[in-house]
């Protein structure tokens, strides 16, 4: 089943986010290579493709896991969690309808 993982950044997270990004992307790439990633990306803190120093307010991941517990465990092990980028992380089931 698909699950939405939404992380909300702490204020001033950009430096921590940039430091943890390679490890974060490696985990996402592994999901993609396994055919389990629908989409992933950050929320710019301002209305711009490249928010610069404004940074990001959070991230969205939609990926396939065996169950909610597996999705929660995967989210809890994210390098952004370890680096203190996220103030909170929510994981919930998602049903893809379109496209």
mmCIF file of N, CA and C in Angstrom:
data_model
loop_
_atom_site.group_PDB
_atom_site.id
_atom_site.type_symbol
_atom_site.label_atom_id
_atom_site.label_comp_id
_atom_site.label_asym_id
_atom_site.label_seq_id
_atom_site.Cartn_x
_atom_site.Cartn_y
_atom_site.Cartn_z
ATOM 1 N N UNK A 1 0.839 -1.176 0.000
ATOM 2 C CA UNK A 1 0.000 0.000 0.000
ATOM 3 C C UNK A 1 0.890 1.246 0.000
ATOM 4 N N UNK A 2 0.344 2.321 -0.549
ATOM 5 C CA UNK A 2 1.054 3.592 -0.564
ATOM 6 C C UNK A 2 0.872 4.304 0.771
ATOM 7 N N UNK A 3 1.913 5.055 1.157
ATOM 8 C CA UNK A 3 1.867 5.856 2.385
ATOM 9 C C UNK A 3 2.457 7.230 2.107
ATOM 10 N N UNK A 4 1.844 8.251 2.701
ATOM 11 C CA UNK A 4 2.359 9.615 2.648
ATOM 12 C C UNK A 4 3.194 9.832 3.894
ATOM 13 N N UNK A 5 4.390 10.323 3.693
ATOM 14 C CA UNK A 5 5.270 10.713 4.794
ATOM 15 C C UNK A 5 5.490 12.211 4.623
ATOM 16 N N UNK A 6 5.018 12.980 5.604
ATOM 17 C CA UNK A 6 5.168 14.431 5.538
ATOM 18 C C UNK A 6 5.978 14.905 6.736
ATOM 19 N N UNK A 7 7.128 15.479 6.434
ATOM 20 C CA UNK A 7 7.985 16.036 7.476
ATOM 21 C C UNK A 7 7.859 17.542 7.491
ATOM 22 N N UNK A 8 7.742 18.115 8.678
ATOM 23 C CA UNK A 8 7.681 19.563 8.845
ATOM 24 C C UNK A 8 8.985 20.027 9.486
ATOM 25 N N UNK A 9 9.667 20.931 8.809
ATOM 26 C CA UNK A 9 10.979 21.396 9.276
ATOM 27 C C UNK A 9 10.888 22.271 10.519
ATOM 28 N N UNK A 10 11.939 22.222 11.317
ATOM 29 C CA UNK A 10 12.125 23.189 12.396
ATOM 30 C C UNK A 10 12.540 24.510 11.742
ATOM 31 N N UNK A 11 12.388 25.596 12.455
ATOM 32 C CA UNK A 11 12.850 26.890 11.943
ATOM 33 C C UNK A 11 14.367 26.846 11.764
ATOM 34 N N UNK A 12 14.841 27.445 10.679
ATOM 35 C CA UNK A 12 16.281 27.522 10.437
ATOM 36 C C UNK A 12 16.942 26.191 10.146
ATOM 37 N N UNK A 13 16.242 25.319 9.454
ATOM 38 C CA UNK A 13 16.731 23.955 9.205
ATOM 39 C C UNK A 13 17.697 23.825 8.031
ATOM 40 N N UNK A 14 17.891 24.867 7.248
ATOM 41 C CA UNK A 14 18.605 24.732 5.978
ATOM 42 C C UNK A 14 19.999 24.121 6.119
ATOM 43 N N UNK A 15 20.798 24.565 7.059
ATOM 44 C CA UNK A 15 22.159 24.029 7.213
ATOM 45 C C UNK A 15 22.114 22.539 7.538
ATOM 46 N N UNK A 16 21.265 22.146 8.482
ATOM 47 C CA UNK A 16 21.144 20.730 8.833
ATOM 48 C C UNK A 16 20.617 19.917 7.661
ATOM 49 N N UNK A 17 19.659 20.494 6.956
ATOM 50 C CA UNK A 17 19.071 19.815 5.792
ATOM 51 C C UNK A 17 20.145 19.551 4.737
ATOM 52 N N UNK A 18 20.953 20.537 4.435
ATOM 53 C CA UNK A 18 21.990 20.370 3.411
ATOM 54 C C UNK A 18 23.030 19.332 3.828
ATOM 55 N N UNK A 19 23.369 19.284 5.105
ATOM 56 C CA UNK A 19 24.352 18.311 5.586
ATOM 57 C C UNK A 19 23.815 16.878 5.493
ATOM 58 N N UNK A 20 22.538 16.684 5.780
ATOM 59 C CA UNK A 20 21.956 15.339 5.794
ATOM 60 C C UNK A 20 21.397 14.918 4.437
ATOM 61 N N UNK A 21 21.355 15.837 3.490
ATOM 62 C CA UNK A 21 20.709 15.575 2.192
ATOM 63 C C UNK A 21 21.281 14.368 1.441
ATOM 64 N N UNK A 22 22.600 14.195 1.324
ATOM 65 C CA UNK A 22 23.095 13.032 0.571
ATOM 66 C C UNK A 22 22.580 11.696 1.121
ATOM 67 N N UNK A 23 22.569 11.538 2.429
ATOM 68 C CA UNK A 23 22.075 10.287 3.026
ATOM 69 C C UNK A 23 20.566 10.157 2.836
ATOM 70 N N UNK A 24 19.851 11.263 2.952
ATOM 71 C CA UNK A 24 18.397 11.269 2.734
ATOM 72 C C UNK A 24 18.083 10.840 1.294
ATOM 73 N N UNK A 25 18.789 11.425 0.332
ATOM 74 C CA UNK A 25 18.558 11.086 -1.078
ATOM 75 C C UNK A 25 18.946 9.643 -1.394
ATOM 76 N N UNK A 26 19.961 9.124 -0.736
ATOM 77 C CA UNK A 26 20.366 7.731 -0.961
ATOM 78 C C UNK A 26 19.234 6.779 -0.572
ATOM 79 N N UNK A 27 18.558 7.056 0.523
ATOM 80 C CA UNK A 27 17.433 6.200 0.936
ATOM 81 C C UNK A 27 16.273 6.307 -0.053
ATOM 82 N N UNK A 28 16.014 7.514 -0.543
ATOM 83 C CA UNK A 28 14.946 7.694 -1.530
ATOM 84 C C UNK A 28 15.296 6.990 -2.839
ATOM 85 N N UNK A 29 16.557 7.069 -3.228
ATOM 86 C CA UNK A 29 17.001 6.390 -4.445
ATOM 87 C C UNK A 29 16.819 4.876 -4.318
ATOM 88 N N UNK A 30 17.085 4.337 -3.147
ATOM 89 C CA UNK A 30 16.885 2.896 -2.926
ATOM 90 C C UNK A 30 15.413 2.531 -3.079
ATOM 91 N N UNK A 31 14.509 3.364 -2.569
ATOM 92 C CA UNK A 31 13.072 3.119 -2.755
ATOM 93 C C UNK A 31 12.708 3.185 -4.236
ATOM 94 N N UNK A 32 13.240 4.192 -4.932
ATOM 95 C CA UNK A 32 12.968 4.353 -6.370
ATOM 96 C C UNK A 32 13.466 3.140 -7.145
ATOM 97 N N UNK A 33 14.674 2.704 -6.859
ATOM 98 C CA UNK A 33 15.249 1.559 -7.564
ATOM 99 C C UNK A 33 14.461 0.280 -7.318
ATOM 100 N N UNK A 34 13.798 0.197 -6.171
ATOM 101 C CA UNK A 34 12.968 -0.969 -5.844
ATOM 102 C C UNK A 34 11.553 -0.827 -6.408
ATOM 103 N N UNK A 35 11.275 0.289 -7.107
ATOM 104 C CA UNK A 35 9.953 0.510 -7.684
ATOM 105 C C UNK A 35 8.904 0.880 -6.648
ATOM 106 N N UNK A 36 9.334 1.418 -5.501
ATOM 107 C CA UNK A 36 8.413 1.700 -4.403
ATOM 108 C C UNK A 36 8.206 3.184 -4.129
ATOM 109 N N UNK A 37 8.785 4.060 -4.961
ATOM 110 C CA UNK A 37 8.658 5.502 -4.745
ATOM 111 C C UNK A 37 7.755 6.102 -5.811
ATOM 112 N N UNK A 38 6.679 6.748 -5.369
ATOM 113 C CA UNK A 38 5.774 7.429 -6.291
ATOM 114 C C UNK A 38 6.255 8.856 -6.541
ATOM 115 N N UNK A 39 6.601 9.567 -5.474
ATOM 116 C CA UNK A 39 7.140 10.918 -5.602
ATOM 117 C C UNK A 39 7.780 11.336 -4.293
ATOM 118 N N UNK A 40 8.647 12.323 -4.393
ATOM 119 C CA UNK A 40 9.295 12.878 -3.206
ATOM 120 C C UNK A 40 9.828 14.260 -3.535
ATOM 121 N N UNK A 41 9.771 15.150 -2.566
ATOM 122 C CA UNK A 41 10.331 16.474 -2.757
ATOM 123 C C UNK A 41 10.062 17.379 -1.581
ATOM 124 N N UNK A 42 10.776 18.509 -1.558
ATOM 125 C CA UNK A 42 10.628 19.462 -0.460
ATOM 126 C C UNK A 42 9.584 20.536 -0.767
ATOM 127 N N UNK A 43 9.138 21.201 0.298
ATOM 128 C CA UNK A 43 8.258 22.364 0.193
ATOM 129 C C UNK A 43 9.125 23.616 0.345
ATOM 130 N N UNK A 44 9.315 24.399 -0.728
ATOM 131 C CA UNK A 44 10.067 25.647 -0.571
ATOM 132 C C UNK A 44 9.358 26.555 0.439
ATOM 133 N N UNK A 45 10.133 27.243 1.260
ATOM 134 C CA UNK A 45 9.565 28.117 2.285
ATOM 135 C C UNK A 45 8.945 29.379 1.691
ATOM 136 N N UNK A 46 9.325 29.709 0.459
ATOM 137 C CA UNK A 46 8.745 30.850 -0.247
ATOM 138 C C UNK A 46 8.303 30.376 -1.623
ATOM 139 N N UNK A 47 7.554 31.199 -2.312
ATOM 140 C CA UNK A 47 7.022 30.843 -3.627
ATOM 141 C C UNK A 47 8.105 30.995 -4.696
ATOM 142 N N UNK A 48 9.024 30.023 -4.696
ATOM 143 C CA UNK A 48 10.133 30.049 -5.653
ATOM 144 C C UNK A 48 10.672 28.635 -5.809
ATOM 145 N N UNK A 49 11.039 28.269 -7.025
ATOM 146 C CA UNK A 49 11.623 26.946 -7.263
ATOM 147 C C UNK A 49 12.916 26.771 -6.477
ATOM 148 N N UNK A 50 13.712 27.844 -6.395
ATOM 149 C CA UNK A 50 14.937 27.841 -5.592
ATOM 150 C C UNK A 50 14.767 28.898 -4.508
ATOM 151 N N UNK A 51 14.427 28.485 -3.290
ATOM 152 C CA UNK A 51 14.153 29.463 -2.239
ATOM 153 C C UNK A 51 15.394 30.090 -1.610
ATOM 154 N N UNK A 52 16.577 29.656 -2.029
ATOM 155 C CA UNK A 52 17.806 30.234 -1.496
ATOM 156 C C UNK A 52 17.882 30.119 0.016
ATOM 157 N N UNK A 53 18.260 31.201 0.672
ATOM 158 C CA UNK A 53 18.443 31.213 2.125
ATOM 159 C C UNK A 53 17.143 30.975 2.890
ATOM 160 N N UNK A 54 15.979 31.188 2.237
ATOM 161 C CA UNK A 54 14.692 30.950 2.914
ATOM 162 C C UNK A 54 14.529 29.472 3.242
ATOM 163 N N UNK A 55 15.163 28.621 2.443
ATOM 164 C CA UNK A 55 15.135 27.191 2.711
ATOM 165 C C UNK A 55 13.807 26.534 2.423
ATOM 166 N N UNK A 56 13.491 25.530 3.218
ATOM 167 C CA UNK A 56 12.319 24.696 2.991
ATOM 168 C C UNK A 56 11.523 24.561 4.282
ATOM 169 N N UNK A 57 10.230 24.334 4.126
ATOM 170 C CA UNK A 57 9.366 24.196 5.302
ATOM 171 C C UNK A 57 9.048 22.746 5.623
ATOM 172 N N UNK A 58 9.442 21.839 4.741
ATOM 173 C CA UNK A 58 9.177 20.422 4.975
ATOM 174 C C UNK A 58 9.376 19.603 3.719
ATOM 175 N N UNK A 59 8.938 18.345 3.799
ATOM 176 C CA UNK A 59 9.096 17.416 2.678
ATOM 177 C C UNK A 59 7.883 16.509 2.570
ATOM 178 N N UNK A 60 7.670 15.998 1.360
ATOM 179 C CA UNK A 60 6.596 15.043 1.101
ATOM 180 C C UNK A 60 7.182 13.836 0.381
ATOM 181 N N UNK A 61 6.853 12.666 0.867
ATOM 182 C CA UNK A 61 7.262 11.409 0.233
ATOM 183 C C UNK A 61 6.017 10.546 0.117
ATOM 184 N N UNK A 62 5.801 9.956 -1.044
ATOM 185 C CA UNK A 62 4.743 8.959 -1.216
ATOM 186 C C UNK A 62 5.445 7.693 -1.696
ATOM 187 N N UNK A 63 5.377 6.662 -0.860
ATOM 188 C CA UNK A 63 6.102 5.425 -1.155
ATOM 189 C C UNK A 63 5.288 4.215 -0.703
ATOM 190 N N UNK A 64 5.666 3.070 -1.236
ATOM 191 C CA UNK A 64 4.959 1.824 -0.953
ATOM 192 C C UNK A 64 5.680 1.041 0.149
ATOM 193 N N UNK A 65 4.904 0.602 1.130
ATOM 194 C CA UNK A 65 5.412 -0.212 2.233
ATOM 195 C C UNK A 65 4.419 -1.338 2.496
ATOM 196 N N UNK A 66 4.865 -2.365 3.207
ATOM 197 C CA UNK A 66 3.993 -3.501 3.510
ATOM 198 C C UNK A 66 2.824 -3.111 4.407
ATOM 199 N N UNK A 67 3.084 -2.192 5.335
ATOM 200 C CA UNK A 67 2.032 -1.769 6.260
ATOM 201 C C UNK A 67 2.442 -0.446 6.912
ATOM 202 N N UNK A 68 1.520 0.091 7.715
ATOM 203 C CA UNK A 68 1.765 1.379 8.364
ATOM 204 C C UNK A 68 2.983 1.324 9.278
ATOM 205 N N UNK A 69 3.135 0.246 10.011
ATOM 206 C CA UNK A 69 4.281 0.126 10.918
ATOM 207 C C UNK A 69 5.595 0.186 10.153
ATOM 208 N N UNK A 70 5.664 -0.450 8.991
ATOM 209 C CA UNK A 70 6.884 -0.415 8.181
ATOM 210 C C UNK A 70 7.152 0.993 7.661
ATOM 211 N N UNK A 71 6.106 1.698 7.252
ATOM 212 C CA UNK A 71 6.265 3.077 6.776
ATOM 213 C C UNK A 71 6.726 3.981 7.914
ATOM 214 N N UNK A 72 6.164 3.809 9.089
ATOM 215 C CA UNK A 72 6.564 4.616 10.242
ATOM 216 C C UNK A 72 8.016 4.341 10.636
ATOM 217 N N UNK A 73 8.412 3.088 10.602
ATOM 218 C CA UNK A 73 9.791 2.732 10.946
ATOM 219 C C UNK A 73 10.765 3.335 9.937
ATOM 220 N N UNK A 74 10.419 3.264 8.659
ATOM 221 C CA UNK A 74 11.276 3.839 7.627
ATOM 222 C C UNK A 74 11.400 5.354 7.841
ATOM 223 N N UNK A 75 10.281 6.011 8.102
ATOM 224 C CA UNK A 75 10.284 7.463 8.304
ATOM 225 C C UNK A 75 11.101 7.849 9.540
ATOM 226 N N UNK A 76 10.995 7.068 10.592
ATOM 227 C CA UNK A 76 11.713 7.366 11.838
ATOM 228 C C UNK A 76 13.224 7.253 11.666
ATOM 229 N N UNK A 77 13.666 6.464 10.698
ATOM 230 C CA UNK A 77 15.098 6.261 10.456
ATOM 231 C C UNK A 77 15.666 7.232 9.419
ATOM 232 N N UNK A 78 14.869 8.187 8.965
ATOM 233 C CA UNK A 78 15.328 9.138 7.953
ATOM 234 C C UNK A 78 16.478 9.994 8.505
ATOM 235 N N UNK A 79 17.514 10.216 7.723
ATOM 236 C CA UNK A 79 18.619 11.071 8.163
ATOM 237 C C UNK A 79 18.177 12.487 8.558
ATOM 238 N N UNK A 80 17.096 12.989 7.960
ATOM 239 C CA UNK A 80 16.602 14.306 8.356
ATOM 240 C C UNK A 80 16.075 14.277 9.791
ATOM 241 N N UNK A 81 15.515 13.155 10.226
ATOM 242 C CA UNK A 81 15.070 13.020 11.615
ATOM 243 C C UNK A 81 16.289 13.045 12.531
ATOM 244 N N UNK A 82 17.291 12.230 12.200
ATOM 245 C CA UNK A 82 18.511 12.160 13.008
ATOM 246 C C UNK A 82 19.229 13.507 13.097
ATOM 247 N N UNK A 83 19.174 14.288 12.018
ATOM 248 C CA UNK A 83 19.879 15.571 11.970
ATOM 249 C C UNK A 83 19.083 16.706 12.617
ATOM 250 N N UNK A 84 17.858 16.433 13.036
ATOM 251 C CA UNK A 84 17.039 17.470 13.656
ATOM 252 C C UNK A 84 16.431 18.438 12.660
ATOM 253 N N UNK A 85 16.286 18.015 11.403
ATOM 254 C CA UNK A 85 15.663 18.856 10.378
ATOM 255 C C UNK A 85 14.163 18.972 10.627
ATOM 256 N N UNK A 86 13.529 17.860 10.979
ATOM 257 C CA UNK A 86 12.082 17.829 11.139
ATOM 258 C C UNK A 86 11.657 18.081 12.582
ATOM 259 N N UNK A 87 10.659 18.938 12.741
ATOM 260 C CA UNK A 87 10.021 19.137 14.037
ATOM 261 C C UNK A 87 9.029 18.011 14.295
ATOM 262 N N UNK A 88 8.409 17.530 13.212
ATOM 263 C CA UNK A 88 7.467 16.411 13.325
ATOM 264 C C UNK A 88 7.355 15.699 11.987
ATOM 265 N N UNK A 89 6.956 14.444 12.060
ATOM 266 C CA UNK A 89 6.763 13.618 10.869
ATOM 267 C C UNK A 89 5.420 12.903 11.014
ATOM 268 N N UNK A 90 4.598 13.005 9.981
ATOM 269 C CA UNK A 90 3.315 12.302 9.953
ATOM 270 C C UNK A 90 3.357 11.249 8.855
ATOM 271 N N UNK A 91 2.808 10.082 9.150
ATOM 272 C CA UNK A 91 2.738 8.991 8.182
ATOM 273 C C UNK A 91 1.292 8.533 8.137
ATOM 274 N N UNK A 92 0.733 8.477 6.929
ATOM 275 C CA UNK A 92 -0.649 8.013 6.791
ATOM 276 C C UNK A 92 -0.833 7.252 5.480
ATOM 277 N N UNK A 93 -1.806 6.350 5.464
ATOM 278 C CA UNK A 93 -2.085 5.601 4.236
ATOM 279 C C UNK A 93 -2.555 6.550 3.125
ATOM 280 N N UNK A 94 -2.281 6.134 1.903
ATOM 281 C CA UNK A 94 -2.643 6.935 0.733
ATOM 282 C C UNK A 94 -3.166 6.000 -0.355
ATOM 283 N N UNK A 95 -4.260 6.401 -0.962
ATOM 284 C CA UNK A 95 -4.813 5.624 -2.064
ATOM 285 C C UNK A 95 -4.695 6.431 -3.350
ATOM 286 N N UNK A 96 -3.836 5.977 -4.242
ATOM 287 C CA UNK A 96 -3.632 6.654 -5.526
ATOM 288 C C UNK A 96 -4.828 6.367 -6.434
ATOM 289 N N UNK A 97 -5.387 7.440 -6.995
ATOM 290 C CA UNK A 97 -6.516 7.298 -7.915
ATOM 291 C C UNK A 97 -6.121 7.733 -9.329
ATOM 292 N N UNK A 98 -5.483 8.874 -9.464
ATOM 293 C CA UNK A 98 -5.075 9.394 -10.771
ATOM 294 C C UNK A 98 -3.625 9.842 -10.710
ATOM 295 N N UNK A 99 -2.888 9.910 -11.738
ATOM 296 C CA UNK A 99 -3.170 9.292 -13.030
ATOM 297 C C UNK A 99 -2.992 7.796 -12.968
#
